[in-house]
PDB file of C-alpha atoms in Angstrom:
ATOM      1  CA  UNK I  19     -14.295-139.198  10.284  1.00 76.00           C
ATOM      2  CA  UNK I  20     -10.958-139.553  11.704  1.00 91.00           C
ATOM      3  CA  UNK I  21      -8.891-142.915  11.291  1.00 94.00           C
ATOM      4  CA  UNK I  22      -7.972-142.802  14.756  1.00 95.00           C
ATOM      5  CA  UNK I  23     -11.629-141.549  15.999  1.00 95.00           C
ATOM      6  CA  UNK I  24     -12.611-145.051  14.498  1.00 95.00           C
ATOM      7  CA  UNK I  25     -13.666-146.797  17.726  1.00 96.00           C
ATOM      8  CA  UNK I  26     -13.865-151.372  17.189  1.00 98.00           C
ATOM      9  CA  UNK I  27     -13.194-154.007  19.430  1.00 98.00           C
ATOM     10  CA  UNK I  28      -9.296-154.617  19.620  1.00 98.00           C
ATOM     11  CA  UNK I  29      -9.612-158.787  19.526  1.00 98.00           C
ATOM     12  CA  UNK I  30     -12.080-161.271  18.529  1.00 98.00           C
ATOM     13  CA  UNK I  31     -11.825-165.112  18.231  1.00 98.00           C
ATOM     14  CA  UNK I  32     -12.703-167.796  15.791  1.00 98.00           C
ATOM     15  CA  UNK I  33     -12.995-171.511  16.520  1.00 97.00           C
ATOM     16  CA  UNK I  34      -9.454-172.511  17.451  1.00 98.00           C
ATOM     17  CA  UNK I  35      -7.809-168.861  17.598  1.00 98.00           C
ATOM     18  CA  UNK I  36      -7.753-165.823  19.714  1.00 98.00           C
ATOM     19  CA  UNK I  37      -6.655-162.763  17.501  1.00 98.00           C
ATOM     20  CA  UNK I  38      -5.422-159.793  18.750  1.00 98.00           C
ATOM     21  CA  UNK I  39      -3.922-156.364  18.284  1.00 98.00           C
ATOM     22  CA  UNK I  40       0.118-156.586  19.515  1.00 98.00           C
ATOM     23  CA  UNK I  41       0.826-155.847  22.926  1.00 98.00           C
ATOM     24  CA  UNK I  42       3.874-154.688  24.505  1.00 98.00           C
ATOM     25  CA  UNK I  43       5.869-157.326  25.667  1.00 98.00           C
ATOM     26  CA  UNK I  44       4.704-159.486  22.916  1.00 98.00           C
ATOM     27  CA  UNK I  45       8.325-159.471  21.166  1.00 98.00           C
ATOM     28  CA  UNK I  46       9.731-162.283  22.649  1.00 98.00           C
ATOM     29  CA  UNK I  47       6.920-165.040  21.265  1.00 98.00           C
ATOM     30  CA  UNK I  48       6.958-163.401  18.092  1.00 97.00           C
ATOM     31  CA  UNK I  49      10.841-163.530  18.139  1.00 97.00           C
ATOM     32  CA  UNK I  50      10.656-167.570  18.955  1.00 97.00           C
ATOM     33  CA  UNK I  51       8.246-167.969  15.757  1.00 96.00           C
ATOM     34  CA  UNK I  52      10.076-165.889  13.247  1.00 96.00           C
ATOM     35  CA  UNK I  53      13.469-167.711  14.442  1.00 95.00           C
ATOM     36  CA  UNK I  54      11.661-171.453  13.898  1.00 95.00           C
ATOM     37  CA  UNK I  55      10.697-169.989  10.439  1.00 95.00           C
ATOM     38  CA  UNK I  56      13.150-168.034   9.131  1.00 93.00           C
ATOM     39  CA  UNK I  57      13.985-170.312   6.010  1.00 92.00           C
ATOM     40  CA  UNK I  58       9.910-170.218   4.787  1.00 93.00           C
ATOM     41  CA  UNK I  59       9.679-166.504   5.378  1.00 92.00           C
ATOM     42  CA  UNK I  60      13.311-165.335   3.564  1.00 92.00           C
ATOM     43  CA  UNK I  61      11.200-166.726   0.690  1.00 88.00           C
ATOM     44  CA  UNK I  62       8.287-164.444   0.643  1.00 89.00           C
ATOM     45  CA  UNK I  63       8.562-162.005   2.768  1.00 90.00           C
ATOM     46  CA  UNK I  64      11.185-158.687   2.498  1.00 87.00           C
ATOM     47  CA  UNK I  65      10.748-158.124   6.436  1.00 88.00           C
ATOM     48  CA  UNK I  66      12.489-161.357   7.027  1.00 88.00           C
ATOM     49  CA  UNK I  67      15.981-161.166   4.727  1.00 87.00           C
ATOM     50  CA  UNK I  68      18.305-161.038   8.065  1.00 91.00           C
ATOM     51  CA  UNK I  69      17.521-162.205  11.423  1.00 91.00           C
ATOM     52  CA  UNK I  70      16.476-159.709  13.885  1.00 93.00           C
ATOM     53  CA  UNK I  71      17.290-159.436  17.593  1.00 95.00           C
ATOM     54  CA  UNK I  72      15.077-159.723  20.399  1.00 97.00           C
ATOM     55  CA  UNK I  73      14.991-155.911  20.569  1.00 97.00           C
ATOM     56  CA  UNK I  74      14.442-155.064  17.219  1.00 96.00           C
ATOM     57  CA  UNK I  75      11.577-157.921  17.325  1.00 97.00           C
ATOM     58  CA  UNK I  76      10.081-155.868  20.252  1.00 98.00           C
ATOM     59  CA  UNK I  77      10.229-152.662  18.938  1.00 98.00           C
ATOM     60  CA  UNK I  78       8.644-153.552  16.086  1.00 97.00           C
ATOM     61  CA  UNK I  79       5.622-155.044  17.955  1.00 98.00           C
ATOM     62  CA  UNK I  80       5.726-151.715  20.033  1.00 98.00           C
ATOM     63  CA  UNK I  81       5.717-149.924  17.008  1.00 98.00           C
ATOM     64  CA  UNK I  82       2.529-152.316  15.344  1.00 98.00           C
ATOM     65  CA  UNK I  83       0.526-151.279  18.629  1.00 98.00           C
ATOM     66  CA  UNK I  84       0.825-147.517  18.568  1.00 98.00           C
ATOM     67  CA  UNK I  85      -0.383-148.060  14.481  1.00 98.00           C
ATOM     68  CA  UNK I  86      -3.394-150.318  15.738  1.00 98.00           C
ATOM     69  CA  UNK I  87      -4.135-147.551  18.098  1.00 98.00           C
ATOM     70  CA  UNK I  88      -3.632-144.848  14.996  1.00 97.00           C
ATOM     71  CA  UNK I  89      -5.672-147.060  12.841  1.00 98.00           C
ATOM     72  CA  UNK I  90      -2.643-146.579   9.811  1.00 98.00           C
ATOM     73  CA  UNK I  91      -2.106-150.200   9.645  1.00 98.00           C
ATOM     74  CA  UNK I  92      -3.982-153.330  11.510  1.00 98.00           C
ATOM     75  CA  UNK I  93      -1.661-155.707  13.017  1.00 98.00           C
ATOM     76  CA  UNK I  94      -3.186-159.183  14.314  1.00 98.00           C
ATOM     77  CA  UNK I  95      -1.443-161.506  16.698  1.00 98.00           C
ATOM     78  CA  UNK I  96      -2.900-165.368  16.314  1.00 98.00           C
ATOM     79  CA  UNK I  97      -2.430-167.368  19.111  1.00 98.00           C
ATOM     80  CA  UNK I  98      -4.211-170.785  20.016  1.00 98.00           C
ATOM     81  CA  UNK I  99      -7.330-170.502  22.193  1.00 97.00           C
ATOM     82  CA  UNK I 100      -6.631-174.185  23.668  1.00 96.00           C
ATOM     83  CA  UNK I 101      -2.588-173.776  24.066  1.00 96.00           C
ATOM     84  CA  UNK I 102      -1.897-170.294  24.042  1.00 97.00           C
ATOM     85  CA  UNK I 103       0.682-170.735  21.648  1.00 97.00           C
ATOM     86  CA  UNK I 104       1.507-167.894  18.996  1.00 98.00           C
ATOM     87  CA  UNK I 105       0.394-169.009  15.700  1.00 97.00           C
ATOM     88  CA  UNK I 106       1.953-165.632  13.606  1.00 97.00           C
ATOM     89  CA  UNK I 107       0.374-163.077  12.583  1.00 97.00           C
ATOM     90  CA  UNK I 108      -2.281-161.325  10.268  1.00 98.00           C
ATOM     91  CA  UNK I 109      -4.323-158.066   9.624  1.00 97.00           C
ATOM     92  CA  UNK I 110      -5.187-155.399   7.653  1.00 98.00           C
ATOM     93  CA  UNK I 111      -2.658-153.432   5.807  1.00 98.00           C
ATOM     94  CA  UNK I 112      -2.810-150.521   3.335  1.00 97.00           C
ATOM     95  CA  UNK I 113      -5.839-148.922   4.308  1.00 98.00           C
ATOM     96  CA  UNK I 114      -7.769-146.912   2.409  1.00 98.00           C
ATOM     97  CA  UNK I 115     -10.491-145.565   4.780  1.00 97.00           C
ATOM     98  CA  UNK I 116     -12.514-143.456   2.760  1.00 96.00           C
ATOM     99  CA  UNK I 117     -13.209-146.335   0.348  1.00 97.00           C
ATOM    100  CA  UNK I 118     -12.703-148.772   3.225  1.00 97.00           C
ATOM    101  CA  UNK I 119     -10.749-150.736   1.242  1.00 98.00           C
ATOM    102  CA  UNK I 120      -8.100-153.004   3.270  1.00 98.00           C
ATOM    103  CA  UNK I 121      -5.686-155.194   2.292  1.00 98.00           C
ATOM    104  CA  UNK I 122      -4.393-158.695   4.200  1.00 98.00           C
ATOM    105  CA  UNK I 123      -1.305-160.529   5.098  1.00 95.00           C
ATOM    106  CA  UNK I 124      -0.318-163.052   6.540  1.00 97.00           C
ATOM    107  CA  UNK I 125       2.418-165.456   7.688  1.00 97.00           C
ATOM    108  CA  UNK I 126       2.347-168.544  10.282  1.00 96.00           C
ATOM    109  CA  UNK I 127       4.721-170.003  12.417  1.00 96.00           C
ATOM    110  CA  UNK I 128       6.681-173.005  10.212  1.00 96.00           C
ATOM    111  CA  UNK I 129       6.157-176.097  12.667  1.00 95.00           C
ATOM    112  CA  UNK I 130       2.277-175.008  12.893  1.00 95.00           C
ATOM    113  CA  UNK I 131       1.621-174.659   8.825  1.00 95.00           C
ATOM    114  CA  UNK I 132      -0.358-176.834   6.859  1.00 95.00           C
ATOM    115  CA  UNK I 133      -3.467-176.997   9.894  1.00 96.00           C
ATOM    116  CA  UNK I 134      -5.512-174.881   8.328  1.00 97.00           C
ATOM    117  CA  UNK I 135      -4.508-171.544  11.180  1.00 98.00           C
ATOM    118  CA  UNK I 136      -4.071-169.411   8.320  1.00 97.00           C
ATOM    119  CA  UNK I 137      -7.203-170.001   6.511  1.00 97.00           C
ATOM    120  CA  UNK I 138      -9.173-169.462  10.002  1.00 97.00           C
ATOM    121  CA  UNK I 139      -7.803-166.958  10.756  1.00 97.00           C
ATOM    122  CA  UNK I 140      -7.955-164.501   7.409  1.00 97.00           C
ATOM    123  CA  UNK I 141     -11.518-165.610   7.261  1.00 96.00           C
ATOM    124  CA  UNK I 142     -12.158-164.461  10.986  1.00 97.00           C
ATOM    125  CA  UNK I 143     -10.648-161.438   9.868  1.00 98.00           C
ATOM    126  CA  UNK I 144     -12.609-160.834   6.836  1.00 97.00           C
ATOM    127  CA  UNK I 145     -15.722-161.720   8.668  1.00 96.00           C
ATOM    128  CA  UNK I 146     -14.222-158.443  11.097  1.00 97.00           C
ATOM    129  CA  UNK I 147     -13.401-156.638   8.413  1.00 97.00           C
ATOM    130  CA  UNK I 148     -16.876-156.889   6.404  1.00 97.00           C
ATOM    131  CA  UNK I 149     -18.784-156.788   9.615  1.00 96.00           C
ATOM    132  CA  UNK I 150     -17.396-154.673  11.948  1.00 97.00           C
ATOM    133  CA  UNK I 151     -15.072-152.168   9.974  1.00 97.00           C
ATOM    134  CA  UNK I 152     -17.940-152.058   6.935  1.00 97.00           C
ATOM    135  CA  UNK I 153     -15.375-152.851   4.367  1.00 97.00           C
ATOM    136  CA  UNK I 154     -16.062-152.577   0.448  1.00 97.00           C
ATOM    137  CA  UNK I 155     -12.824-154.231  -0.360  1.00 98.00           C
ATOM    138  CA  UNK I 156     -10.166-156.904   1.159  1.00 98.00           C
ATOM    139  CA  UNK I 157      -7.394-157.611  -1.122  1.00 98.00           C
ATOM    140  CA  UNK I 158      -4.920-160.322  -0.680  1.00 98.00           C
ATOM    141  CA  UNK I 159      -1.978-159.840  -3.013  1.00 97.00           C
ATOM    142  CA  UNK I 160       1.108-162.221  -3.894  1.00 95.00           C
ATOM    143  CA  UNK I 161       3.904-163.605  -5.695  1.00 94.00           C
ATOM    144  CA  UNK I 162       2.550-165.640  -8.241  1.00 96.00           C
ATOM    145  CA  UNK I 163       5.216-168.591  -7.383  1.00 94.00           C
ATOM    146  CA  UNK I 164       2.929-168.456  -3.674  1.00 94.00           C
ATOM    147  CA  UNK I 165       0.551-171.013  -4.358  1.00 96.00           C
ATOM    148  CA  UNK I 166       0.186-171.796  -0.686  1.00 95.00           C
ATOM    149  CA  UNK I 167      -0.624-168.183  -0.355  1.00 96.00           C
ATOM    150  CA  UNK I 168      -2.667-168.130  -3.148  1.00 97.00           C
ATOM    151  CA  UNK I 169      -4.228-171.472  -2.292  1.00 97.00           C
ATOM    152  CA  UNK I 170      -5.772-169.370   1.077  1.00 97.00           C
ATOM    153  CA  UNK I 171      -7.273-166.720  -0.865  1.00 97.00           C
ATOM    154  CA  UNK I 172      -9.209-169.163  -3.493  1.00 97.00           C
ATOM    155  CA  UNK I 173     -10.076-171.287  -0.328  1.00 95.00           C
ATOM    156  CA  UNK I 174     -11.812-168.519   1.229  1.00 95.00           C
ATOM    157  CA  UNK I 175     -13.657-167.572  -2.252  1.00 95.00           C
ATOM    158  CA  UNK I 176     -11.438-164.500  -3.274  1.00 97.00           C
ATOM    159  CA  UNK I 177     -11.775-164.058  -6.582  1.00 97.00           C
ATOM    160  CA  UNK I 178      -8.350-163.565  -8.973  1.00 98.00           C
ATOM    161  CA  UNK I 179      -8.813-160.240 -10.613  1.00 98.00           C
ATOM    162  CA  UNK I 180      -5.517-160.399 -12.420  1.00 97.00           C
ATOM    163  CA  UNK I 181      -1.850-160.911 -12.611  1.00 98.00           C
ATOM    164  CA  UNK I 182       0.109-158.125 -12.602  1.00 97.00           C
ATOM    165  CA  UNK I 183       3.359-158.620 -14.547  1.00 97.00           C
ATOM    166  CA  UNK I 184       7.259-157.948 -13.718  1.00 97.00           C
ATOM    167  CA  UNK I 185       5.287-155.740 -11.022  1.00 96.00           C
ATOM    168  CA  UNK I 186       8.298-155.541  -8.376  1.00 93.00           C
ATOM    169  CA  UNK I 187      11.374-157.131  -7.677  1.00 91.00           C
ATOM    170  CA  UNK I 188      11.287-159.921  -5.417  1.00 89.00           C
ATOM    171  CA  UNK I 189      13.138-160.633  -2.707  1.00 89.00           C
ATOM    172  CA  UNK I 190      15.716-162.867  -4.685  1.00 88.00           C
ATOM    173  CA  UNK I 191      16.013-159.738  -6.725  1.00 89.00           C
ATOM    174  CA  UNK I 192      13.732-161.187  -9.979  1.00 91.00           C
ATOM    175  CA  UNK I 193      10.773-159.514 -10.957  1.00 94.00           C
ATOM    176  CA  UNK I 194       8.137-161.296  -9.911  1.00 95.00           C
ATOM    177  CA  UNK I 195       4.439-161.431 -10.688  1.00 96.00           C
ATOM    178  CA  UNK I 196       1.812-160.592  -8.292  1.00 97.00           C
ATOM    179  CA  UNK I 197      -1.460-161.916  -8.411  1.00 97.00           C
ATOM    180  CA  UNK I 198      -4.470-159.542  -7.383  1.00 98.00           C
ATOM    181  CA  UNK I 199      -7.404-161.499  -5.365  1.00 98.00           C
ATOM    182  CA  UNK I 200     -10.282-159.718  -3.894  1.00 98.00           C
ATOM    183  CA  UNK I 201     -13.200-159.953  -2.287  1.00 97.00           C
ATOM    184  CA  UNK I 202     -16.137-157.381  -2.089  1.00 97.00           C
ATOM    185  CA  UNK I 203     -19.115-156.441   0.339  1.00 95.00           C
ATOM    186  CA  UNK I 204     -21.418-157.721  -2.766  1.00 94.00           C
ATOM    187  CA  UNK I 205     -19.224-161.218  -2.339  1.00 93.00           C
ATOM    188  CA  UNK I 206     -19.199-161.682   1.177  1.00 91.00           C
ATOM    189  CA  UNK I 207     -22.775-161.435   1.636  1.00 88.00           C
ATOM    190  CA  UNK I 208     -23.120-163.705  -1.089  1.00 85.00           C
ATOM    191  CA  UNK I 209     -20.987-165.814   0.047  1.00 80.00           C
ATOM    192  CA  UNK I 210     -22.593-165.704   3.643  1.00 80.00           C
ATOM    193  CA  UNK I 211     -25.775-166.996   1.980  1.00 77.00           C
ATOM    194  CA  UNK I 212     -24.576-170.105   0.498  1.00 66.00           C
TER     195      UNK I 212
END
């Protein structure tokens, strides 16, 4: 079948989050967060080495909706059910959908870290993933300096499959390290019965 002839629901929610594809129009909350966090995410991410303007911020969100809507890459907006407030963001990335293999990211808005939205919400969307989308495979990848990153995927049962070495250059321009966590069908469902 065709990627794009895939047909799932678009959102879902979990206990204290609604997650969602991006919408247009979104740019301007997601513009607010990345601003508040700017000095976590230079850290981590590439994306986030210069500030970008409101525009370029909407673009891309424009641009993360028509991929949703391709099925290329899966873009999730968090936001709290009780507030409203956007959390950051999620989904699946890297998809391989003959093998349905997927992989996720993830960042969260600075003044909200630490409670746990992160954790909820990569869970939610591994439950989606493994549920809806059938997946065989969700990998979460990442610097092996990340041990808040890497603290999510152990929390959630992910198991470390390896460490590759001087793998890429990070974004201080070192190679870095990236640690390879994954979770199967065969673990999930094992997982689901405990």
């Amino acid at each position: 079948m065709l990627p794009i002839l895939e047909n799932f629901p678009h959102s879902f929610e979990t206990e204290r989050l609604f997650i969602r594809l991006p919408l247009p129009g979104d740019g301007q909350v997601v513009y607010e967060a990345v601003m508040e966090s700017m000095d976590e995410l230079k850290v981590w991410m590439p994306w986030a080495q210069s500030c970008p303007s409101k525009e370029e911020t909407e673009a891309n969100v424009r641009k993360a909706h028509a991929q949703f809507l391709e099925r290329t890459d899966l873009r999730f907006h968090l936001f709290e059910k009780e507030t409203k407030k956007f959390i950051g963001s999620s989904g699946l990335h890297r998809i391989d959908w003959a093998a349905r293999k997927f992989e996720i990211g993830y960042w969260c808005r600075s003044p909200l870290s630490g409670k746990g939205y992160i954790t909820e919400s990569v869970r939610g969307i591994s439950v989606f993933a493994f549920q809806i989308l059938k997946a065989n495979r969700i990998e979460i990848n990442c610097d092996e300096r990340n041990v808040r990153s890497r603290k999510v995927a152990e929390r959630l049962g992910f198991q470390l499959e390896g460490t590759l070495r001087n793998y890429q250059l990070g974004v201080d321009g070192q190679l870095e390290n990236v640690c390879v966590y994954a979770l199967t069908d065969a673990d999930f469902k094992e997982l689901r019965e405990k």
